[in-house]
CSV table of C-alpha atoms and ligand atoms in Angstrom, one decimal:
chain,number,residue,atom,x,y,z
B,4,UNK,CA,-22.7,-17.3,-91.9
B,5,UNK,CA,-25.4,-17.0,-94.4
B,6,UNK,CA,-27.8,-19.7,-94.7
B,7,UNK,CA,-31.2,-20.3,-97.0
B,8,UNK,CA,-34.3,-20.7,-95.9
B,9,UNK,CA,-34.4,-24.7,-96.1
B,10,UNK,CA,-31.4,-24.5,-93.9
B,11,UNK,CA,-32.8,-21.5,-92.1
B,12,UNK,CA,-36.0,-24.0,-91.5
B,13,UNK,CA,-33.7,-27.4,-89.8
B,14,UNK,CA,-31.6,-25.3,-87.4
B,15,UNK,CA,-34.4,-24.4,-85.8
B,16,UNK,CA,-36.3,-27.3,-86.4
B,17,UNK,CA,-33.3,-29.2,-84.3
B,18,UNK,CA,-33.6,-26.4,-81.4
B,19,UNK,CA,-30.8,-24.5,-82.4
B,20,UNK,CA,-30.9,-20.9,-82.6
B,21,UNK,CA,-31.0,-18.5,-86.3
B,22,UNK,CA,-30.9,-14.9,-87.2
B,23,UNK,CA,-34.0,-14.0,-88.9
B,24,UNK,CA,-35.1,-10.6,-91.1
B,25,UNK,CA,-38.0,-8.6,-90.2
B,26,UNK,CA,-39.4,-5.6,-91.4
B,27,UNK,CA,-37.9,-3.4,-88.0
B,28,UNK,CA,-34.4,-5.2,-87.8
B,29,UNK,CA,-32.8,-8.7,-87.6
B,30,UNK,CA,-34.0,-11.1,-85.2
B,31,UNK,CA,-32.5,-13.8,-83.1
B,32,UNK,CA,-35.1,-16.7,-83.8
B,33,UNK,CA,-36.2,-19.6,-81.7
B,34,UNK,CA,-39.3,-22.1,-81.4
B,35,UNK,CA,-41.4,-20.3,-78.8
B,36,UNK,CA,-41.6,-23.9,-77.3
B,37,UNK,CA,-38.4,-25.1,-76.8
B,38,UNK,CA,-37.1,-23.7,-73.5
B,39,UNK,CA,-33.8,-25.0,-74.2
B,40,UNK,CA,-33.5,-23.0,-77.5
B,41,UNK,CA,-34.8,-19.9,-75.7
B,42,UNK,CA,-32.0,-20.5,-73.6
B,43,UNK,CA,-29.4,-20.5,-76.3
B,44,UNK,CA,-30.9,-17.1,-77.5
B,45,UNK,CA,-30.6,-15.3,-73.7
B,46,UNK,CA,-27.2,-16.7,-73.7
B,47,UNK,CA,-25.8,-15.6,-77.1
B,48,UNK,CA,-27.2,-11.7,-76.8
B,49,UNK,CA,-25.7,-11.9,-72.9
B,50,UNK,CA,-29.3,-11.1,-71.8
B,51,UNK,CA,-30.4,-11.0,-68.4
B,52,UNK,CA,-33.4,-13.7,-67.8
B,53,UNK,CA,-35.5,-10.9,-66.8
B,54,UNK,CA,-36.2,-9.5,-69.9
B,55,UNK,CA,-39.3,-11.0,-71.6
B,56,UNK,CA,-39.2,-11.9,-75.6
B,57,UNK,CA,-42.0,-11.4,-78.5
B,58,UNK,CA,-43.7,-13.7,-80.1
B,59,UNK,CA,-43.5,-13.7,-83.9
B,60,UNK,CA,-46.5,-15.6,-85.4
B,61,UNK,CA,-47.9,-16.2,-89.2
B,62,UNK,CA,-51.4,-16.5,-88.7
B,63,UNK,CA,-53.8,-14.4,-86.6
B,64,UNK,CA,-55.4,-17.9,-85.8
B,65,UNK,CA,-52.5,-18.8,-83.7
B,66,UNK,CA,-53.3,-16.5,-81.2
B,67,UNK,CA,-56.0,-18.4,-79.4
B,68,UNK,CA,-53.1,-20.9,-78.6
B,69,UNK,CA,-50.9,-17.7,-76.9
B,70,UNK,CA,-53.7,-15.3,-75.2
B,71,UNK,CA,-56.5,-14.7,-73.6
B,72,UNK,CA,-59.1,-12.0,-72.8
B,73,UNK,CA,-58.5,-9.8,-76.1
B,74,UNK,CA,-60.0,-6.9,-76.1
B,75,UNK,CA,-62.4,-6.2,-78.8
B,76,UNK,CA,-60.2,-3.0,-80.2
B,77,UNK,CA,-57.5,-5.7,-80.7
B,78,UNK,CA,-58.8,-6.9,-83.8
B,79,UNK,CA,-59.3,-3.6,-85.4
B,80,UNK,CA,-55.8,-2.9,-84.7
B,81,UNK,CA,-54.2,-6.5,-85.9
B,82,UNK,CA,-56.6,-5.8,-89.0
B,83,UNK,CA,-55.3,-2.5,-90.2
B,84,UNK,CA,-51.4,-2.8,-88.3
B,85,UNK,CA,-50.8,-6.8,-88.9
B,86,UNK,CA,-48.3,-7.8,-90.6
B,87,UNK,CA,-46.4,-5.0,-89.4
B,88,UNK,CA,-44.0,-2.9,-86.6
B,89,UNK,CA,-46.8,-3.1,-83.9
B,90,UNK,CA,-46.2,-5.5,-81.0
B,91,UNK,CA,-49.3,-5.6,-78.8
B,92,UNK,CA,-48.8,-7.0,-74.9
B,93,UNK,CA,-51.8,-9.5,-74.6
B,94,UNK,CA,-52.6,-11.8,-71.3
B,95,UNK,CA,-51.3,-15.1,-71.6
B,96,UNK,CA,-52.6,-18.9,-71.8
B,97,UNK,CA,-50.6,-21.1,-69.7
B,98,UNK,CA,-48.8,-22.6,-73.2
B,99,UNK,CA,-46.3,-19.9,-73.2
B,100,UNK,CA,-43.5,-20.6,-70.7
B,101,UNK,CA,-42.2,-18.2,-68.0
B,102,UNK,CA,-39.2,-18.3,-70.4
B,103,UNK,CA,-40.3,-16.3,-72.8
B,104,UNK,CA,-42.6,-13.6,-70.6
B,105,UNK,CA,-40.2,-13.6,-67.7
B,106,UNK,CA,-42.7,-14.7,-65.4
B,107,UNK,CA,-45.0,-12.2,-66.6
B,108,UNK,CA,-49.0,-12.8,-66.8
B,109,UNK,CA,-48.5,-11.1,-70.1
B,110,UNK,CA,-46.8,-12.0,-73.3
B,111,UNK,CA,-45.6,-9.9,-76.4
B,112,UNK,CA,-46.9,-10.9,-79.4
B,113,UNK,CA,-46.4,-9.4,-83.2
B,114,UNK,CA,-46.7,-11.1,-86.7
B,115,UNK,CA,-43.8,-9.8,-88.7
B,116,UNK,CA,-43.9,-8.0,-92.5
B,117,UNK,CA,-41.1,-9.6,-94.3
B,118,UNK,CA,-41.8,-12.2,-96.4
B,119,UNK,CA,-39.1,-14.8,-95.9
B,120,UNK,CA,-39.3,-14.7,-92.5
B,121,UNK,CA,-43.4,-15.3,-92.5
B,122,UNK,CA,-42.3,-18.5,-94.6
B,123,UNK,CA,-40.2,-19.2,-92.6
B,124,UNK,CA,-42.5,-19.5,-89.3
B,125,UNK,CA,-45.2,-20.9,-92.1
B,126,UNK,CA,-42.7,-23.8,-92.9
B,127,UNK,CA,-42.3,-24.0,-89.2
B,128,UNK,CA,-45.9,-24.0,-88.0
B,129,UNK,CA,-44.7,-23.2,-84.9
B,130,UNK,CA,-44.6,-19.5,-83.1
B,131,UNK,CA,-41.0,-18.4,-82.5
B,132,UNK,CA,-39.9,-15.8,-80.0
B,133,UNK,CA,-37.2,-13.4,-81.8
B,134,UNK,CA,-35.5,-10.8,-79.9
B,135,UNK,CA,-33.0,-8.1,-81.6
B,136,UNK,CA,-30.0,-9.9,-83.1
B,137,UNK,CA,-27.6,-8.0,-80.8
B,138,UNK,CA,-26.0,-8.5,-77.9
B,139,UNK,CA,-27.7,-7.0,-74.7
B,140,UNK,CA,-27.9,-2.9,-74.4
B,141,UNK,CA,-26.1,-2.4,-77.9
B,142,UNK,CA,-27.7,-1.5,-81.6
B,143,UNK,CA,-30.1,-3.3,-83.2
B,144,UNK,CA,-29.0,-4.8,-86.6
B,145,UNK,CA,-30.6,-3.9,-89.9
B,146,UNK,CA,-28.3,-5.8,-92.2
B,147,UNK,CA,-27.1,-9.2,-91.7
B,148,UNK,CA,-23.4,-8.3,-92.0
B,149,UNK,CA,-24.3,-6.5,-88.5
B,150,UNK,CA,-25.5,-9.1,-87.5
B,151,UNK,CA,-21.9,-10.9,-87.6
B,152,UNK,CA,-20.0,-7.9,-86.5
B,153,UNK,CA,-22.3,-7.9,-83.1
B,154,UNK,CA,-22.6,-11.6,-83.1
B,155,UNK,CA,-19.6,-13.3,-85.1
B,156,UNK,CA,-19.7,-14.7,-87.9
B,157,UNK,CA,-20.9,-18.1,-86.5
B,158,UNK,CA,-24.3,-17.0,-86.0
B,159,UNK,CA,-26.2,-18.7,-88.8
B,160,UNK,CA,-28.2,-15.6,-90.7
B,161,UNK,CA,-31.0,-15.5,-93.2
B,162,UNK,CA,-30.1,-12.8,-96.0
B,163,UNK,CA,-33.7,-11.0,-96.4
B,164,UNK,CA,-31.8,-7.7,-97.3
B,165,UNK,CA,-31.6,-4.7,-95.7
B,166,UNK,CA,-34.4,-4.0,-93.0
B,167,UNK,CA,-37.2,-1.4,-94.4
B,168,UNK,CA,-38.7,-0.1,-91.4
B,169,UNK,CA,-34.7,0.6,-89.3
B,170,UNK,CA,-35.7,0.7,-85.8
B,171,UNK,CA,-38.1,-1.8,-83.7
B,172,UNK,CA,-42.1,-2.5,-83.6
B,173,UNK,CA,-44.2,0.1,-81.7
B,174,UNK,CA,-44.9,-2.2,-78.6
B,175,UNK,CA,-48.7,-1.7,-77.0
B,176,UNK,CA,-50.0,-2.6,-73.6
B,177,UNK,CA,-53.4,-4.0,-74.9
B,178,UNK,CA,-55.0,-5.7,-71.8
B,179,UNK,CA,-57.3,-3.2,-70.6
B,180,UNK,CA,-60.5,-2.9,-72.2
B,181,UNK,CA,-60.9,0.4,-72.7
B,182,UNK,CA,-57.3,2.5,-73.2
B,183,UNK,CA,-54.3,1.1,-74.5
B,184,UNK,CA,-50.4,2.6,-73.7
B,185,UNK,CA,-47.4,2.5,-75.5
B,186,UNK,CA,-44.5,1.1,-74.1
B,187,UNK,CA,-42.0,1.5,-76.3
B,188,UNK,CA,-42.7,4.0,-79.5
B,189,UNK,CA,-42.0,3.4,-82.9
B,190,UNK,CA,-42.6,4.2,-86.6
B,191,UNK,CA,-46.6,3.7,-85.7
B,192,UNK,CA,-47.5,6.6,-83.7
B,193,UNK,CA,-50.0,7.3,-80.7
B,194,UNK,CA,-52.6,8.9,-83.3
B,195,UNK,CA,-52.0,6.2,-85.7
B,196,UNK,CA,-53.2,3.9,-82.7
B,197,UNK,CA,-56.4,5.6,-81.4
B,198,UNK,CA,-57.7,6.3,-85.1
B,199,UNK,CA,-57.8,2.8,-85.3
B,200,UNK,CA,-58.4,1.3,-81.8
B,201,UNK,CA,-61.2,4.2,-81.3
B,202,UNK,CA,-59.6,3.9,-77.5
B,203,UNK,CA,-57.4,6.7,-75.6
B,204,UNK,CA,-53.7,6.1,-75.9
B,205,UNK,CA,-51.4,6.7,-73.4
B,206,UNK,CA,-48.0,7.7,-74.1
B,207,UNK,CA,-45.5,7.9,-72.5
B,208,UNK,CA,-44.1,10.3,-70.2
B,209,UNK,CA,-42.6,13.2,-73.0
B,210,UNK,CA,-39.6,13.9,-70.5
B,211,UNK,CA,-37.6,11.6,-71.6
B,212,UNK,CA,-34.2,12.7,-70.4
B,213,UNK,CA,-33.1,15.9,-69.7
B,214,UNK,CA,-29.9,15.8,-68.2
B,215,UNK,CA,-27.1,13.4,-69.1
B,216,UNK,CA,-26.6,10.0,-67.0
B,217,UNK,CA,-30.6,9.8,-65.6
B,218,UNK,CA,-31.3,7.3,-68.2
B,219,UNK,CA,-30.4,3.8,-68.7
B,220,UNK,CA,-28.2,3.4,-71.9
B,221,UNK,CA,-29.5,1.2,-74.2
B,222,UNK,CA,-28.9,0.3,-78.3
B,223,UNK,CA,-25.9,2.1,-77.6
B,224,UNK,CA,-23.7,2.4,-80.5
B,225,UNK,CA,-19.6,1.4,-80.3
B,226,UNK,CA,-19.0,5.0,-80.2
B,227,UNK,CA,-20.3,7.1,-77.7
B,228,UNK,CA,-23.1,9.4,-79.3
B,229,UNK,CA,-24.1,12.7,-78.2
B,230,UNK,CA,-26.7,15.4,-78.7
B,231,UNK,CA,-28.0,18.6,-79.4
B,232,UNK,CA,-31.0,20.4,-79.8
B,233,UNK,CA,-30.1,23.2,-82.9
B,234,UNK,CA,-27.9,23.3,-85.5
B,235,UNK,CA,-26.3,26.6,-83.9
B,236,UNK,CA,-25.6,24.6,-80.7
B,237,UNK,CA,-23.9,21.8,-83.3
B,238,UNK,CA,-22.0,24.1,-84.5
B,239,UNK,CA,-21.0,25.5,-81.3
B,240,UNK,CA,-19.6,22.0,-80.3
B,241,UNK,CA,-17.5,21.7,-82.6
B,242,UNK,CA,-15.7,24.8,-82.4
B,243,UNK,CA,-15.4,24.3,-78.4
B,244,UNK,CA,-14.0,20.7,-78.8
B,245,UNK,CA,-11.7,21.4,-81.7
B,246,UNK,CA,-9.7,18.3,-80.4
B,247,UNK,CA,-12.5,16.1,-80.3
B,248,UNK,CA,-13.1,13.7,-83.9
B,249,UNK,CA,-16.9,13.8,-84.3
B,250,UNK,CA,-19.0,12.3,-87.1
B,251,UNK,CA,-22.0,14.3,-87.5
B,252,UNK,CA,-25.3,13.3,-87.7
B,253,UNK,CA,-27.6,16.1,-88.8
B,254,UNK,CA,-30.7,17.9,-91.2
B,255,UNK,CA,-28.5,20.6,-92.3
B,256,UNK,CA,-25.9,20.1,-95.1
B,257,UNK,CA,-23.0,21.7,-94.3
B,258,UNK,CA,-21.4,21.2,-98.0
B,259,UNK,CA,-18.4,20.5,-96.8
B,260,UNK,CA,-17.2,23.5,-95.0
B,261,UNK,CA,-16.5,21.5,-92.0
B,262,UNK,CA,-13.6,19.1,-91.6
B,263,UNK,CA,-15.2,16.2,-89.8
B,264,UNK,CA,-17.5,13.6,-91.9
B,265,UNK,CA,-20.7,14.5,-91.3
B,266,UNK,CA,-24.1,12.9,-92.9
B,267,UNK,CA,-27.1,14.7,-93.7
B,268,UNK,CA,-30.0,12.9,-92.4
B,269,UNK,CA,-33.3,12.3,-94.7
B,270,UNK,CA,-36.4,15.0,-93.2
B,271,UNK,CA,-39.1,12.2,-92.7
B,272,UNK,CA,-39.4,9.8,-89.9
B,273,UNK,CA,-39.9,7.1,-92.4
B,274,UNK,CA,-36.9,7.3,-94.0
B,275,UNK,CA,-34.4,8.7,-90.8
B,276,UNK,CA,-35.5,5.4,-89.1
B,277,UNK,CA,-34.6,3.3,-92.0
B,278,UNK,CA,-30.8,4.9,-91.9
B,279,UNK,CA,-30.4,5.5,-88.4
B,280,UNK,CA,-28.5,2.3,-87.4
B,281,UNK,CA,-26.5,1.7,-90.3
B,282,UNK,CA,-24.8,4.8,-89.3
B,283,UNK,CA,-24.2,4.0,-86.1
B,284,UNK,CA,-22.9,0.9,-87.2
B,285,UNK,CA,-20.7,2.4,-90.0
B,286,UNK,CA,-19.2,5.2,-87.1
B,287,UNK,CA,-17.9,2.1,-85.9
B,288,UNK,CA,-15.2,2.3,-88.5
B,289,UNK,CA,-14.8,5.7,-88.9
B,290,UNK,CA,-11.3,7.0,-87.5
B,291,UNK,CA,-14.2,9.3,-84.8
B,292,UNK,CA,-14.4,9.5,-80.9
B,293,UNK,CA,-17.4,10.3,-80.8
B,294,UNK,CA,-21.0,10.4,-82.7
B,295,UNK,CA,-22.7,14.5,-82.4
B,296,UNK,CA,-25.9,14.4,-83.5
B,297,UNK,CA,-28.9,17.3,-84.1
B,298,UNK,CA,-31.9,15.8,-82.4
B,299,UNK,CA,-35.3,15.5,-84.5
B,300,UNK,CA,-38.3,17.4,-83.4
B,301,UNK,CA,-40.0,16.7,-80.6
B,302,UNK,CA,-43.1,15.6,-82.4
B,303,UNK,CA,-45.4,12.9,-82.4
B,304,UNK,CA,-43.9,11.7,-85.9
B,305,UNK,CA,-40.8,11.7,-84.5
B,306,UNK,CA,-41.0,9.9,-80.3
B,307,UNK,CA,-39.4,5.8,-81.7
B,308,UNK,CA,-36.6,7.8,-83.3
B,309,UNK,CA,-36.2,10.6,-80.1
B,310,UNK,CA,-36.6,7.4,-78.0
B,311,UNK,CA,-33.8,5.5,-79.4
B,312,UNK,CA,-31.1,8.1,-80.3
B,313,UNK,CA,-31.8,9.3,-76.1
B,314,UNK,CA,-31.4,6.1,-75.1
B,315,UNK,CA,-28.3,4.7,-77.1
B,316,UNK,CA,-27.0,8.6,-76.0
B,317,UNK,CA,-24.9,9.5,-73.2
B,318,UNK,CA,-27.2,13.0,-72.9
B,319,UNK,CA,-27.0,16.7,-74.1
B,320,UNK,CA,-23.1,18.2,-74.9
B,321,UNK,CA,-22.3,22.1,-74.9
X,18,LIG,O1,-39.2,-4.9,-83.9
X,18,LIG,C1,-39.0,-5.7,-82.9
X,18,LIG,O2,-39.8,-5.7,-82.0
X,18,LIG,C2,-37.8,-6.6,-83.0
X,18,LIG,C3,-38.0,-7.6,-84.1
X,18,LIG,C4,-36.9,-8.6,-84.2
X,18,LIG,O3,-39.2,-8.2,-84.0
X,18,LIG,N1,-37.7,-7.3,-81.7
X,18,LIG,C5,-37.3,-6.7,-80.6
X,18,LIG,O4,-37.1,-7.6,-79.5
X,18,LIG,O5,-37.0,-5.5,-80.5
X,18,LIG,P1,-36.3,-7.2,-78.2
X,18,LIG,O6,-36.4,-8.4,-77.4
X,18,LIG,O7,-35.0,-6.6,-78.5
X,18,LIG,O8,-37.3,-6.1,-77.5
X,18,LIG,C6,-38.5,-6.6,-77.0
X,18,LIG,C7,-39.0,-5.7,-75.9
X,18,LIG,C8,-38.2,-5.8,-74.6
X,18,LIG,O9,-37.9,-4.4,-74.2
X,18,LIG,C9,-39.1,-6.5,-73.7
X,18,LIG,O10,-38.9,-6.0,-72.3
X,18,LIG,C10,-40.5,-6.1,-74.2
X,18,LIG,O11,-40.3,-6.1,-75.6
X,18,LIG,N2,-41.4,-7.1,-73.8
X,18,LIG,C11,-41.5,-8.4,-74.2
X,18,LIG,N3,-42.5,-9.0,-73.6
X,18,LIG,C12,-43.1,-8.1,-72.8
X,18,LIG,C13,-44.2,-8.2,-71.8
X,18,LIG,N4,-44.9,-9.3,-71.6
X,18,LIG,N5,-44.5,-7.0,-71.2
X,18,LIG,C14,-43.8,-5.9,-71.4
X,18,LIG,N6,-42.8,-5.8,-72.2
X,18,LIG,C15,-42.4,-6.9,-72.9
X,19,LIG,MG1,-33.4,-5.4,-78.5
């Protein structure tokens, strides 16, 4: 159900619970105060209690109110990054509930770049914690219409367009004085952090998976995705699994001299992350078993969108 901001603004004034734009992808927005509202969020994306929300805020000020002990490198980075896809992990003042960091000492904290949504939290004057408007382990929305295919279409939804940025804010462990470490990657990178920060950046661990079924599925699309590393070894899958119905996900165009649909993906990071759900989402429809995709590179550019297409994956296919 679409709603505008003014009505956006009195659901969650009454404690109720809205879907919000950002810049990364929809949110599911609540007062950062009202337990019973953060409730209503865990409940509707069938989220287990243990997993800690961010806090989206409007004005740097407000951060005094939700942290303490800031490094000085902070500031630099909220200066250049703020608003923006970078979610830095700060230690907590006793104002923000157990709710929202899930008992944590630490809480996540970003202010977002999309310019209803700042209103929004403006109009509020009140923080608001905003997880992915999804339900728990599945994709990320980017448009408000998947918003109500993941949710239904009672979930109240502020229109703000299609999401710019595609997949979700960098997120930073920033409570150590003097190195920082990403926790989750994203569209900011690890260099993009340290020029800024002048601090070492840990990343982390490049493994990533491997092998198929070691890692924990997560923004898993409806149809079950895998991958390749080359175009050759693409190919290769599709003439072994004749019987399988694919929709392809790849850099090279193939100009239609194979039979299954197939999409040619965009050759920066910028704009593959801004696509990369929406086709997920859209697979959902296809007549397909299965999503085959040609990884990006495995460079720095490229780790939030490796990240996420390994994780939503079920692993490597020959
Ligand atoms: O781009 C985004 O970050 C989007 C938009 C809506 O802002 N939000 C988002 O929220 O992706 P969510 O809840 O789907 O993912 C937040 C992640 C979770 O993996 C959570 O575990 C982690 O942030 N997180 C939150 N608080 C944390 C904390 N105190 N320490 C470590 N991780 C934390
Ligand atoms: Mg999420």
């Amino acid at each position: 159900m679409i709603v505008n901001l003014d009505t956006a603004l009195a659901i969650l004034q009454r404690g109720e619970t809205c879907a919000v734009p950002t810049e990364t992808v929809y949110g599911l927005a609540a007062r950062y105060d009202d337990e019973h509202a953060i409730q209503k969020v865990f409940s509707i994306k069938q989220r287990p209690l243990d997993h800690p929300l961010i806090v989206h805020i409007a004005h740097r000020k407000w951060l005094g109110e939700l942290c303490t002990d800031i490094p000085a490198y902070v500031n630099a980075l909220i200066e250049h990054f703020w608003p923006g896809p970078l979610t830095l992990i700060l230690n907590k003042t006793a104002r923000v509930s157990h709710l929202v960091t899930a008992n944590q000492s630490t809480v996540a904290i970003r202010m977002p770049d999309h310019p209803d949504f700042l209103q929004l939290i403006r109009k509020l004057n009140c923080p608001v914690v905003a997880p992915s408007a999804n339900r728990f382990c599945q994709t990320s929305p980017t448009q408000p219409s998947h918003v109500e295919s993941g949710l239904g279409t009672n979930i109240p939804v502020l229109d703000g367009g299609p999401c710019s940025v595609g997949i979700e804010s960098t997120i930073l462990l920033a409570t150590n004085q003097n190195t920082t470490e990403i926790l989750r990657p994203g569209i900011i990178s690890t260099a993009d952090i340290e020029s800024i920060s002048k601090v070492p950046c840990i990343t982390q661990s490049k493994s990533n998976i491997k092998t198929p079924g070691k890692h924990k599925v997560h923004y898993q699309p409806k149809k079950p995705l895998f991958v390749t590393n080359t175009m050759q070894e693409l190919s290769n899958v599709l003439a072994r699994h004749p019987d399988t119905r694919y929709y392809v996900m790849s850099f090279f165009d193939f100009n239609d001299t194979i039979s299954p649909p197939y999409t040619v993906m965009p050759d920066s990071p910028e704009q593959y992350a801004q696509v990369l759900y929406s086709h997920w989402q859209s697979s959902t429809i296809l007549e397909v078993d299965a999503i085959l995709m040609e990884l990006p590179p495995d460079r720095p550019e490229w780790q939030g969108i490796r990240d996420r297409i390994f994780k939503a994956s079920h692993g490597f296919i020959e």
